[in-house]
């Protein structure tokens, strides 16, 4: 959608997609900063200047951390379904309790770490095939996915929001089970240059459920940007 | 109404805005929610909070990207707050412009329990299989150790026998060579021949060493050495001896220790061990590789002296590693190694109360490590019998002919001994059965008597004489070609009489006879 007018760069975070599995380091990726460092590396490697970073969900926060470190490389940010904190706090509604997060991790364990990995190795002796089977069951690598969820859902970046210098488009779907409306409003309000736009009934993954509407929204926002960003 | 209305599984369909557009009777019953309250509700509102995160971040994206989803565990929320664990299958279709997501699910509380039991059962089975495996391995290793000990025991018998057989001919070869050398020394034109003889004599000494190492294998140990040796001297000597051979193939680094390292033992034996390890290290290195390196290090760890021989060759394969100390095990080509070297080395070190171990992995080189207990320093050992001490010439012999009787069943041995002792009045007896008779009739100052002879042994003769003529019994010097039975061992350690190991040097023989003659006032 954006390719005719923009240079579009996409990448997989370590631990997902086609990223190098051996690069996964549980210490480095024990905090979001590890992912932000990777993003800075990507920006530097491609020598990107004044780019617009579009991140869905937790990726929006990773983008903000990277933009804070490399202000010259990032001109603006788009955060889709992003929350600065998922767990409720006094005067703040993230949408989840700490026990919800713990229960979710347990459920993920049951879904692909417990049964799939325990039994896949029984059925097939070759470990490589077993891994492929396991990967077939879940698109993400189970152990990494678990840590990723653990890291992502325990963040609290509320204090970092006022330090973000770039303009930010915050896209919030109605019926997003992950990001509460309150969290999205908090995000847009506490980012010094935040703008909030709603997408109706799109859920947590509007890029999958409403790609065209999301694209249009982002397109309109970029059109309002100064010329050099495009 | 759906065709699935009465199907025995829950069915829920929703659109891409997540709003539920269909639900069957079984789902209504299981979720305890009236149909009217469910239709139009976002699907995720039926899920327990912990499932919501997993559903929105993993299940739902995967379903849209892949078009289907098999066997996801989810948890529904009933109005009363209880959860319903279920196994969910879903597909994503496009019957019109909008996505339709259809799910079927089955409660799986019981199945969860079964699965958990299966996982636990599998873990337990694996653990017990592992335990069984390790018990089997222990048994196997005990068996192989037993087999090795068996092998060693029979090998010991064989080796001792062979050693004994070799030592007799070796004695006269050695002695003859020495005599020849001595005779040639007086001729000015014979320096070439002398060097040939010297070489031959070196060969004989080596054969003697090999035979001695065979005896070590037999575990019929000579009397325990109570003397100590400074390991640093052993390192110096071995490094000098092996240095040339190693430097042909590798950089050779020697790090000796700065302070004395006294251990119990015999410099010759320890040198043999170290030499063996060094030569092995050199042979392990590939030809023509510039980074080849052998490091010999002596150090101290607590109450132990450590010798390390390290090479940076290809290392030892893991399947070979457990066997390298077995007798007759060799990786060298036929004719290069006997397979006795490391086995003998370990026996020697073990007999001195130490250990010899190896650390290696493919590509990592090999490290052989000798560990010996440190002891207080005693007087250094006297030189071994092979030392090139100038032959002691018996001056007493000129005054009065000392009478020497040689009793040995091997004619070659007696002949060479007689020749070596030609300054004395020598009488030779090959038939030990006649010894008592002769000794009763004629006086002798020194009796050189072989210990192991057919029919009547040296022990028999000595015991008989001891009863009739104790003074004469004191004049016995025993010759041994390596003892290999407990009787002979016990006898030698109990007797006051000196004994000479075959092969012997003529100088040693001279010295022993002269000493005995002097003691007896001859």
XYZ file of C-alpha atoms in Angstrom:
752
model
C 0.000 0.000 0.000
C 2.830 2.372 0.886
C 5.391 0.994 -1.492
C 4.699 3.319 -4.425
C 5.376 6.408 -2.293
C 7.706 5.221 0.459
C 10.654 2.982 0.981
C 9.202 0.236 3.166
C 11.468 -1.762 5.457
C 10.108 -4.739 7.377
C 11.950 -7.029 9.788
C 11.362 -9.882 12.230
C 12.237 -9.418 15.876
C 14.660 -11.994 17.196
C 12.614 -14.900 18.470
C 10.006 -14.694 15.752
C 9.483 -15.354 12.083
C 12.613 -15.990 10.064
C 15.006 -14.381 12.512
C 18.169 -16.244 13.407
C 17.227 -18.636 16.151
C 20.767 -18.889 17.464
C 20.803 -15.123 18.051
C 18.271 -15.481 20.833
C 19.828 -14.572 24.148
C 17.505 -14.794 27.145
C 19.460 -12.134 29.016
C 19.522 -9.594 26.205
C 15.851 -10.137 25.495
C 14.908 -10.150 29.153
C 13.912 -6.495 28.774
C 12.450 -4.443 25.928
C 15.741 -2.546 25.692
C 17.306 -5.578 24.014
C 14.745 -5.401 21.228
C 15.170 -1.611 21.045
C 18.931 -2.090 20.577
C 18.212 -4.445 17.683
C 15.938 -1.859 16.120
C 18.656 0.799 16.467
C 21.036 -1.629 14.741
C 18.568 -2.046 11.875
C 18.191 1.736 11.515
C 21.955 2.195 11.542
C 22.675 -0.702 9.180
C 20.285 0.704 6.569
C 21.417 4.255 7.346
C 17.817 5.363 7.685
C 17.247 9.033 8.474
C 13.954 10.700 9.300
C 11.921 7.526 8.924
C 8.427 6.808 10.179
C 8.309 3.803 12.445
C 5.089 1.785 12.464
C 4.781 -0.698 15.299
C 1.867 -2.851 16.349
C 1.220 -3.727 19.962
C 4.417 -3.903 22.040
C 6.439 -3.001 18.956
C 5.125 0.561 19.331
C 6.875 0.797 22.690
C 10.063 -0.736 21.273
C 9.919 1.938 18.561
C 9.569 4.672 21.155
C 12.625 3.405 23.076
C 14.703 3.246 19.886
C 13.497 6.688 18.742
C 14.597 8.117 22.080
C 18.095 6.789 21.478
C 18.283 7.755 17.783
C 16.180 10.897 17.481
C 17.709 11.854 14.122
C 16.766 8.594 12.479
C 13.091 8.601 13.488
C 10.878 11.471 12.389
C 7.554 10.060 13.579
C 5.955 6.997 15.106
C 2.728 5.103 14.514
C 1.603 2.889 17.384
C -1.147 0.412 16.633
C -2.814 -1.265 19.609
C -0.021 -0.183 21.907
C -0.139 0.119 25.686
C 2.469 1.589 28.048
C 1.359 -0.782 30.807
C -0.972 -3.790 30.770
C -1.387 -4.388 34.473
C -3.798 -2.240 36.471
C -2.311 0.244 38.916
C -3.772 2.851 41.235
C -5.196 5.601 39.009
C -4.493 3.526 35.923
C -6.440 0.809 34.108
C -4.256 -1.427 31.953
C -6.939 -4.102 31.675
C -5.229 -6.999 33.457
C -4.267 -8.121 36.907
C -0.872 -9.651 37.596
C -2.559 -13.016 38.062
C -4.168 -12.739 34.602
C -0.699 -12.416 33.112
C 0.574 -15.375 35.129
C -2.451 -17.437 34.067
C -1.839 -16.499 30.477
C 1.738 -17.703 30.636
C 0.552 -20.947 32.141
C -1.966 -21.367 29.353
C 0.704 -20.725 26.756
C 2.820 -23.329 28.460
C -0.028 -25.812 28.163
C -0.558 -24.874 24.554
C 2.823 -25.338 23.145
C 5.502 -25.809 25.676
C 4.004 -28.568 27.751
C 2.172 -30.858 25.443
C 3.695 -30.081 22.093
C 7.326 -30.095 23.067
C 7.017 -32.954 25.514
C 5.229 -35.191 23.089
C 6.739 -34.117 19.808
C 10.068 -35.555 20.890
C 8.414 -38.871 21.675
C 6.777 -39.275 18.339
C 9.798 -38.372 16.277
C 13.325 -39.145 17.279
C 15.162 -36.632 15.097
C 15.215 -33.416 17.088
C 15.108 -31.234 13.978
C 11.904 -32.739 12.741
C 10.484 -32.474 16.219
C 11.272 -28.790 16.235
C 9.623 -28.289 12.899
C 6.538 -30.039 14.153
C 6.532 -27.838 17.181
C 6.938 -24.813 14.982
C 3.989 -25.980 12.952
C 1.886 -25.950 16.076
C 2.787 -22.383 16.868
C 4.232 -19.760 14.592
C 6.480 -18.401 17.310
C 9.214 -20.322 19.003
C 7.589 -21.525 22.177
C 10.218 -20.775 24.783
C 11.013 -17.426 23.256
C 7.353 -16.586 22.820
C 6.777 -17.259 26.470
C 9.584 -14.993 27.565
C 8.495 -12.374 25.086
C 4.971 -12.346 26.477
C 6.369 -12.258 29.983
C 8.545 -9.262 29.155
C 5.898 -7.474 27.123
C 3.034 -7.779 29.571
C 5.055 -6.698 32.563
C 6.286 -3.409 31.118
C 5.560 -0.041 32.638
C 6.782 2.699 30.317
C 4.396 5.387 31.516
C 7.264 7.474 32.869
C 9.056 7.389 29.500
C 6.171 8.817 27.491
C 6.807 12.547 28.223
C 10.379 12.170 26.957
C 9.272 11.188 23.441
C 10.047 14.125 21.127
C 8.573 12.732 17.898
C 4.978 13.152 16.730
C 3.060 9.920 17.352
C -0.121 8.550 15.820
C -1.853 6.240 18.308
C -4.325 3.896 16.596
C -6.767 2.194 18.917
C -9.349 -0.382 17.831
C -12.600 -0.674 19.606
C -12.845 -4.226 20.981
C -9.138 -4.542 21.559
C -8.910 -7.203 24.276
C -5.308 -6.466 24.967
C -5.185 -2.704 25.132
C -7.886 -1.059 27.161
C -9.367 2.169 25.842
C -8.111 3.865 28.987
C -4.558 2.727 28.253
C -4.723 4.068 24.691
C -6.082 7.409 25.866
C -3.405 7.591 28.562
C -0.759 6.873 25.920
C -1.957 9.554 23.511
C -2.368 12.095 26.281
C 1.018 11.577 27.864
C 3.002 11.582 24.640
C 3.847 15.282 24.145
C 2.952 15.095 20.452
C 0.427 12.251 20.469
C -2.655 11.992 18.265
C -5.347 9.359 18.910
C -7.405 7.805 16.103
C -9.979 5.042 16.567
C -10.656 2.093 14.290
C -14.024 0.529 14.905
C -14.320 -3.124 15.857
C -10.935 -4.147 14.539
C -9.606 -6.045 17.595
C -5.999 -6.184 18.640
C -4.665 -6.909 15.160
C -6.171 -4.357 12.772
C -3.276 -4.971 10.402
C -4.831 -8.388 9.862
C -8.506 -7.641 10.241
C -8.741 -4.154 8.733
C -5.571 -3.632 6.730
C -7.132 -1.169 4.302
C -8.743 1.052 6.904
C -5.568 1.039 8.973
C -3.546 1.902 5.879
C -5.793 4.804 5.050
C -5.524 6.135 8.589
C -1.753 5.995 8.538
C -1.678 7.476 5.015
C -3.748 10.460 6.095
C -1.477 11.026 9.072
C 1.657 10.903 6.942
C 0.101 13.326 4.486
C -0.155 15.829 7.308
C 3.570 15.475 8.008
C 6.157 18.012 6.782
C 7.401 17.279 3.273
C 10.848 15.894 4.179
C 9.356 12.935 6.048
C 7.821 11.402 2.963
C -30.388 -22.716 12.495
C -27.094 -24.428 11.906
C -26.802 -28.061 10.916
C -24.492 -28.305 13.902
C -27.238 -27.362 16.346
C -27.339 -30.843 17.887
C -23.760 -31.882 17.179
C -21.907 -33.173 20.273
C -19.478 -30.270 20.310
C -19.642 -26.543 20.870
C -19.887 -24.406 17.711
C -19.477 -20.641 17.571
C -19.075 -18.466 14.475
C -18.022 -14.831 14.453
C -17.115 -12.142 11.934
C -13.921 -10.123 11.571
C -15.276 -7.553 14.007
C -15.280 -10.492 16.447
C -19.047 -10.269 16.891
C -20.660 -13.676 17.309
C -23.154 -14.514 14.576
C -23.950 -18.147 15.350
C -23.811 -20.540 18.292
C -25.159 -24.099 18.592
C -27.193 -25.694 21.388
C -24.259 -27.612 22.861
C -22.200 -24.418 23.201
C -25.097 -22.613 24.850
C -25.419 -25.513 27.306
C -21.700 -25.748 28.055
C -21.161 -22.006 28.451
C -24.379 -21.628 30.449
C -25.295 -18.508 28.506
C -28.597 -17.932 26.714
C -28.258 -17.711 22.961
C -29.727 -14.241 22.782
C -27.160 -12.888 25.235
C -24.285 -14.340 23.228
C -25.203 -13.320 19.668
C -23.607 -9.990 18.792
C -21.103 -10.225 21.671
C -17.369 -10.019 20.797
C -16.019 -13.591 20.909
C -13.189 -12.717 23.280
C -15.711 -11.694 25.923
C -16.582 -15.367 26.282
C -12.963 -16.096 27.185
C -11.325 -16.043 30.595
C -8.885 -13.087 30.924
C -5.830 -15.318 30.777
C -7.074 -16.830 27.537
C -7.818 -13.415 26.102
C -4.152 -12.474 25.982
C -3.161 -15.737 24.374
C -6.116 -15.595 21.994
C -5.497 -12.044 20.816
C -1.730 -12.303 20.544
C -1.379 -15.832 19.201
C -4.552 -17.709 18.318
C -6.372 -15.016 16.419
C -3.421 -13.766 14.335
C -2.420 -17.350 13.548
C -5.989 -18.164 12.531
C -6.194 -15.229 10.140
C -2.711 -15.771 8.717
C -3.016 -19.520 8.262
C -6.715 -19.876 7.746
C -7.032 -22.608 10.338
C -6.064 -23.568 13.823
C -5.868 -27.015 15.400
C -6.124 -27.948 19.031
C -5.531 -24.780 20.968
C -6.198 -24.905 24.675
C -8.479 -22.083 25.715
C -10.538 -21.301 28.730
C -14.092 -19.990 28.489
C -15.661 -17.923 31.216
C -19.056 -18.957 32.526
C -21.379 -16.271 33.927
C -20.767 -17.568 37.469
C -17.026 -16.883 37.078
C -16.003 -20.559 36.683
C -13.833 -21.479 33.737
C -14.423 -24.138 31.133
C -11.198 -25.552 29.735
C -11.684 -26.505 26.091
C -9.815 -27.668 23.059
C -10.514 -25.395 20.135
C -10.342 -25.976 16.382
C -11.125 -23.096 14.072
C -11.171 -22.109 10.402
C -11.315 -18.734 8.736
C -13.349 -18.450 5.510
C -14.515 -15.714 3.194
C -18.110 -16.695 2.293
C -18.775 -13.073 1.295
C -16.767 -9.834 1.541
C -16.170 -10.389 5.207
C -14.218 -13.026 7.059
C -16.183 -15.698 8.849
C -14.429 -17.458 11.704
C -15.890 -20.766 12.808
C -14.856 -22.612 15.945
C -15.693 -25.992 17.353
C -14.624 -26.949 20.847
C -14.787 -29.818 23.296
C -14.440 -29.603 27.038
C -11.139 -31.096 27.940
C -10.812 -31.212 31.657
C -10.565 -34.987 31.616
C -8.328 -34.982 28.599
C -6.046 -32.448 30.259
C -5.702 -34.820 33.172
C -4.884 -37.706 30.843
C -2.347 -35.627 28.998
C -0.742 -34.512 32.210
C -0.577 -38.129 33.323
C 0.937 -39.106 30.014
C 3.583 -36.429 30.316
C 4.365 -37.426 33.895
C 4.408 -41.098 32.919
C 6.711 -40.431 30.060
C 9.062 -38.455 32.254
C 9.086 -41.225 34.858
C 9.697 -43.856 32.181
C 12.534 -41.816 30.733
C 14.074 -41.354 34.165
C 13.885 -45.044 34.968
C 15.226 -45.954 31.542
C 18.101 -43.593 32.167
C 18.744 -45.125 35.588
C 18.644 -48.610 34.094
C 20.996 -47.542 31.357
C 23.505 -46.157 33.820
C 23.284 -49.308 35.964
C 23.928 -51.377 32.841
C 26.856 -49.196 31.939
C 28.306 -49.597 35.414
C 27.927 -53.343 35.146
C 29.517 -53.357 31.738
C 32.435 -51.276 32.895
C 32.928 -53.536 35.923
C 32.876 -56.543 33.612
C 35.368 -55.026 31.253
C 37.607 -54.158 34.168
C 37.431 -57.746 35.317
C 38.248 -58.888 31.821
C 41.203 -56.554 31.736
C 42.408 -57.852 35.070
C 42.101 -61.405 33.782
C 44.004 -60.421 30.723
C 46.611 -58.773 32.893
C 46.989 -61.797 35.130
C 47.565 -64.222 32.278
C 49.666 -61.658 30.548
C 51.707 -61.331 33.715
C 52.448 -65.043 33.782
C 53.401 -65.007 30.158
C 55.490 -61.889 30.491
C 57.405 -63.161 33.495
C 58.124 -66.421 31.704
C 59.248 -64.643 28.577
C 61.376 -62.253 30.595
C 63.094 -65.105 32.335
C 63.776 -66.871 29.066
C 65.163 -63.752 27.445
C 67.319 -62.700 30.344
C 69.652 -65.680 30.160
C 70.723 -65.212 26.551
C 70.677 -61.493 27.097
C 73.126 -61.852 29.970
C 75.797 -63.488 27.913
C 75.231 -61.294 24.901
C 75.685 -58.279 27.120
C 78.657 -59.673 28.932
C 80.358 -60.805 25.739
C 79.868 -57.429 24.192
C 81.418 -55.852 27.209
C 84.374 -58.194 27.121
C 84.884 -57.543 23.455
C 84.818 -53.834 24.092
C 87.331 -54.223 26.815
C 89.685 -56.248 24.667
C 89.385 -53.824 21.806
C 90.168 -50.904 24.062
C 93.791 -52.003 24.077
C 94.019 -51.906 20.277
C 94.604 -48.483 18.773
C 93.124 -49.314 15.352
C 89.750 -50.486 16.571
C 87.816 -47.304 17.307
C 85.245 -48.060 14.562
C 84.599 -51.471 15.967
C 84.345 -49.998 19.434
C 81.622 -47.655 18.412
C 79.780 -50.523 16.722
C 80.047 -52.491 19.915
C 78.910 -49.563 21.999
C 75.825 -49.330 19.833
C 75.172 -53.028 20.164
C 75.512 -52.711 23.901
C 72.997 -49.868 23.914
C 70.628 -52.192 22.081
C 71.114 -54.842 24.707
C 70.378 -52.328 27.436
C 67.166 -51.435 25.686
C 66.164 -55.058 25.423
C 66.854 -55.296 29.126
C 64.565 -52.309 29.730
C 61.814 -53.852 27.647
C 62.070 -57.096 29.531
C 61.906 -55.207 32.805
C 58.804 -53.389 31.669
C 57.220 -56.726 30.813
C 57.899 -57.759 34.365
C 56.206 -54.622 35.594
C 53.107 -55.714 33.741
C 53.173 -59.036 35.493
C 52.739 -57.113 38.729
C 55.384 -59.238 40.355
C 56.895 -56.115 41.756
C 60.380 -55.885 42.925
C 60.724 -54.731 46.473
C 59.117 -51.392 47.030
C 61.503 -48.576 46.553
C 61.994 -46.694 49.764
C 64.231 -44.162 48.141
C 63.057 -40.851 46.802
C 63.884 -39.139 43.578
C 63.586 -35.501 42.568
C 61.133 -35.494 39.720
C 62.851 -32.458 38.239
C 65.871 -34.598 37.372
C 63.603 -37.097 35.685
C 62.084 -34.261 33.668
C 65.518 -32.986 32.627
C 66.741 -36.388 31.537
C 63.555 -37.331 29.678
C 63.360 -33.932 27.984
C 66.956 -34.316 26.831
C 66.365 -37.818 25.557
C 63.110 -37.096 23.748
C 63.997 -33.552 22.740
C 65.570 -34.393 19.416
C 62.806 -36.653 18.290
C 60.130 -34.126 19.262
C 61.851 -31.087 17.747
C 61.789 -32.783 14.366
C 58.022 -32.454 14.398
C 57.028 -29.797 16.883
C 57.907 -26.903 19.115
C 58.961 -28.436 22.429
C 58.472 -26.473 25.593
C 59.655 -27.632 29.001
C 58.532 -25.899 32.165
C 60.308 -27.505 35.063
C 59.404 -26.698 38.660
C 61.543 -24.292 40.669
C 61.677 -26.331 43.863
C 62.468 -29.979 44.550
C 59.689 -32.461 43.901
C 60.630 -35.577 45.833
C 58.550 -38.636 45.101
C 58.984 -42.268 45.939
C 60.325 -44.239 43.022
C 63.075 -45.054 40.718
C 64.473 -42.523 38.303
C 64.748 -45.133 35.565
C 61.146 -46.220 35.788
C 59.763 -42.711 36.035
C 61.957 -41.648 33.158
C 60.597 -44.538 31.141
C 57.040 -43.348 31.817
C 57.785 -39.772 30.906
C 59.712 -40.725 27.813
C 56.848 -42.885 26.705
C 54.369 -40.051 27.131
C 56.621 -37.632 25.265
C 57.210 -39.958 22.340
C 53.485 -40.687 22.156
C 52.770 -36.954 22.104
C 55.233 -36.409 19.272
C 53.809 -39.304 17.297
C 50.278 -37.998 17.741
C 51.092 -34.796 15.880
C 50.364 -34.566 12.175
C 53.329 -34.351 9.799
C 54.482 -30.957 8.572
C 52.172 -28.787 10.621
C 53.789 -25.578 11.769
C 51.732 -25.099 14.922
C 52.669 -28.534 16.308
C 53.553 -28.225 19.956
C 54.446 -30.478 22.862
C 54.551 -29.030 26.356
C 56.117 -30.834 29.295
C 55.379 -29.301 32.661
C 56.280 -30.249 36.217
C 54.346 -28.610 38.993
C 53.129 -29.038 42.495
C 49.553 -29.297 43.659
C 49.072 -29.555 47.409
C 50.853 -32.743 48.436
C 51.310 -34.048 44.943
C 53.842 -33.659 42.226
C 52.300 -33.336 38.789
C 53.808 -34.089 35.420
C 51.865 -32.937 32.398
C 52.517 -33.808 28.796
C 50.331 -31.859 26.441
C 50.189 -32.032 22.667
C 48.018 -29.973 20.351
C 47.430 -32.813 17.912
C 44.086 -34.155 16.718
C 43.132 -35.498 20.144
C 41.815 -38.912 21.061
C 38.473 -40.138 19.759
C 35.916 -40.615 22.558
C 35.393 -44.269 21.635
C 39.123 -44.916 21.938
C 39.702 -42.921 25.113
C 38.444 -45.507 27.635
C 40.721 -48.168 26.166
C 44.063 -46.470 25.785
C 45.434 -47.871 29.048
C 44.429 -51.435 28.159
C 47.330 -53.769 27.453
C 47.913 -54.436 23.757
C 45.601 -51.631 22.727
C 47.260 -49.443 20.145
C 46.214 -47.014 17.453
C 49.627 -47.018 15.884
C 50.290 -48.914 12.665
C 51.434 -52.531 12.945
C 55.073 -52.643 13.965
C 55.140 -49.141 15.433
C 53.658 -49.735 18.850
C 53.258 -52.807 20.983
C 50.264 -51.464 22.830
C 52.119 -51.994 26.075
C 53.476 -48.494 26.595
C 50.607 -46.729 28.319
C 49.525 -49.858 30.121
C 52.990 -50.273 31.587
C 53.170 -46.571 32.388
C 49.979 -46.756 34.376
C 51.152 -49.885 36.242
C 54.398 -48.191 37.176
C 52.695 -45.036 38.398
C 50.080 -47.062 40.280
C 52.815 -49.104 41.990
C 54.246 -45.817 43.280
C 50.889 -44.798 44.701
C 50.141 -42.321 41.926
C 47.724 -41.928 39.063
C 48.075 -41.487 35.330
C 45.126 -39.939 33.542
C 44.288 -38.491 30.188
C 42.097 -35.607 29.128
C 41.294 -35.303 25.471
C 38.639 -34.522 22.925
C 38.729 -34.545 19.132
C 40.517 -31.447 17.888
C 41.622 -30.480 21.387
C 44.928 -32.339 21.607
C 45.658 -34.596 24.548
C 46.848 -33.979 28.076
C 48.460 -36.824 30.005
C 48.760 -36.142 33.682
C 50.892 -38.028 36.175
C 50.142 -37.371 39.814
C 52.523 -38.708 42.466
C 52.439 -38.167 46.215
C 55.274 -35.987 47.469
C 57.557 -37.521 50.094
C 60.345 -36.240 52.282
C 63.708 -36.319 50.561
C 65.968 -39.310 51.265
C 69.400 -39.945 49.893
C 69.252 -40.014 46.141
C 69.326 -43.439 44.633
C 72.608 -44.939 43.701
C 73.222 -45.143 40.022
C 71.597 -48.121 38.394
C 73.595 -51.123 37.418
C 73.806 -49.893 33.841
C 75.899 -46.924 34.776
C 79.184 -46.877 32.975
C 81.258 -47.123 36.106
C 84.799 -48.176 35.495
C 85.126 -51.893 36.152
C 86.398 -52.543 39.623
C 89.502 -54.615 39.243
C 90.020 -57.006 42.142
C 93.509 -56.354 43.375
C 93.070 -59.112 45.933
C 92.844 -61.626 43.128
C 96.471 -61.171 42.321
C 97.591 -62.080 45.804
C 95.628 -65.228 46.283
C 93.383 -66.828 43.728
C 89.852 -66.448 44.953
C 87.778 -69.530 44.202
C 84.443 -68.866 42.540
C 81.776 -71.456 41.813
C 79.193 -70.613 39.156
C 75.990 -72.672 39.203
C 73.662 -72.033 36.264
C 71.907 -74.474 33.945
C 72.583 -72.271 30.920
C 76.002 -73.066 29.448
C 76.259 -69.793 27.591
C 75.684 -67.869 30.758
C 78.257 -69.812 32.703
C 80.771 -69.505 29.914
C 80.472 -65.757 29.698
C 80.612 -65.407 33.441
C 83.715 -67.532 33.623
C 85.280 -65.376 30.974
C 84.358 -62.191 32.800
C 85.797 -63.523 36.050
C 88.929 -64.951 34.564
C 91.110 -63.313 37.218
C 89.545 -65.689 39.681
C 89.849 -69.400 40.025
C 86.472 -70.231 38.488
C 84.655 -73.524 38.604
C 81.490 -73.974 36.515
C 78.589 -76.261 37.247
C 75.637 -76.591 34.857
C 73.938 -79.483 36.589
C 72.511 -78.138 39.807
C 71.906 -81.674 41.039
C 75.616 -82.039 41.602
C 76.053 -78.791 43.524
C 75.702 -80.159 47.046
C 78.171 -82.905 46.316
C 80.728 -80.448 44.945
C 80.274 -77.944 47.743
C 80.834 -80.691 50.292
C 84.109 -81.640 48.671
C 85.690 -78.336 47.613
C 86.063 -74.943 49.282
C 84.771 -71.806 47.535
C 85.034 -68.128 48.455
C 82.117 -67.033 46.306
C 79.191 -69.052 44.980
C 77.288 -67.431 42.120
C 74.062 -69.394 41.935
C 71.107 -69.060 39.594
C 67.830 -69.031 41.447
C 65.532 -70.736 38.971
C 66.880 -73.991 37.630
C 65.176 -77.215 36.618
C 65.062 -79.994 39.229
C 67.194 -78.490 42.001
C 66.785 -74.720 42.388
C 69.126 -72.202 43.899
C 66.822 -72.003 46.877
C 67.057 -75.749 47.447
C 70.837 -75.640 47.330
C 71.085 -72.673 49.647
C 68.724 -74.176 52.210
C 70.610 -77.447 52.265
C 73.950 -75.693 52.691
C 72.450 -73.434 55.345
C 71.739 -76.512 57.440
C 75.146 -78.156 57.057
C 77.495 -75.177 56.630
C 76.003 -71.787 57.546
C 79.302 -69.993 56.902
C 79.378 -71.263 53.338
C 75.736 -70.257 52.845
C 76.719 -66.657 53.452
C 78.988 -66.751 50.386
C 76.110 -67.170 47.942
C 75.319 -64.489 45.391
C 72.065 -65.246 43.594
C 71.412 -64.613 39.959
C 67.854 -63.978 38.856
C 66.313 -63.595 35.463
C 63.221 -62.020 36.933
C 61.293 -63.747 39.640
C 57.826 -64.840 38.802
C 56.638 -66.809 41.730
C 55.823 -65.915 45.269
C 58.356 -68.392 46.735
C 61.263 -66.841 44.930
C 60.036 -63.386 45.792
C 59.709 -64.198 49.451
C 63.078 -65.893 49.460
C 64.868 -62.932 47.926
C 63.330 -60.443 50.279
C 64.151 -62.601 53.306
C 67.708 -63.607 52.479
C 70.752 -61.624 53.585
C 72.634 -62.683 50.485
C 73.078 -60.267 47.592
C 71.486 -60.954 44.262
C 72.213 -59.810 40.730
C 69.606 -59.233 38.089
C 70.164 -60.624 34.624
C 71.253 -59.193 32.307
C 74.210 -57.930 34.267
C 77.289 -56.006 33.335
C 80.672 -57.550 33.925
C 81.648 -54.652 36.132
C 78.680 -55.347 38.341
C 79.604 -59.006 38.493
C 83.154 -58.105 39.381
C 82.088 -55.709 42.071
C 79.750 -58.248 43.632
C 82.393 -60.985 43.656
C 85.070 -58.675 44.979
C 82.761 -57.464 47.721
C 81.896 -61.000 48.734
C 85.534 -62.148 48.639
C 86.626 -59.234 50.760
C 83.892 -59.860 53.312
C 85.048 -63.424 53.650
C 88.625 -62.357 54.043
C 89.689 -64.169 50.910
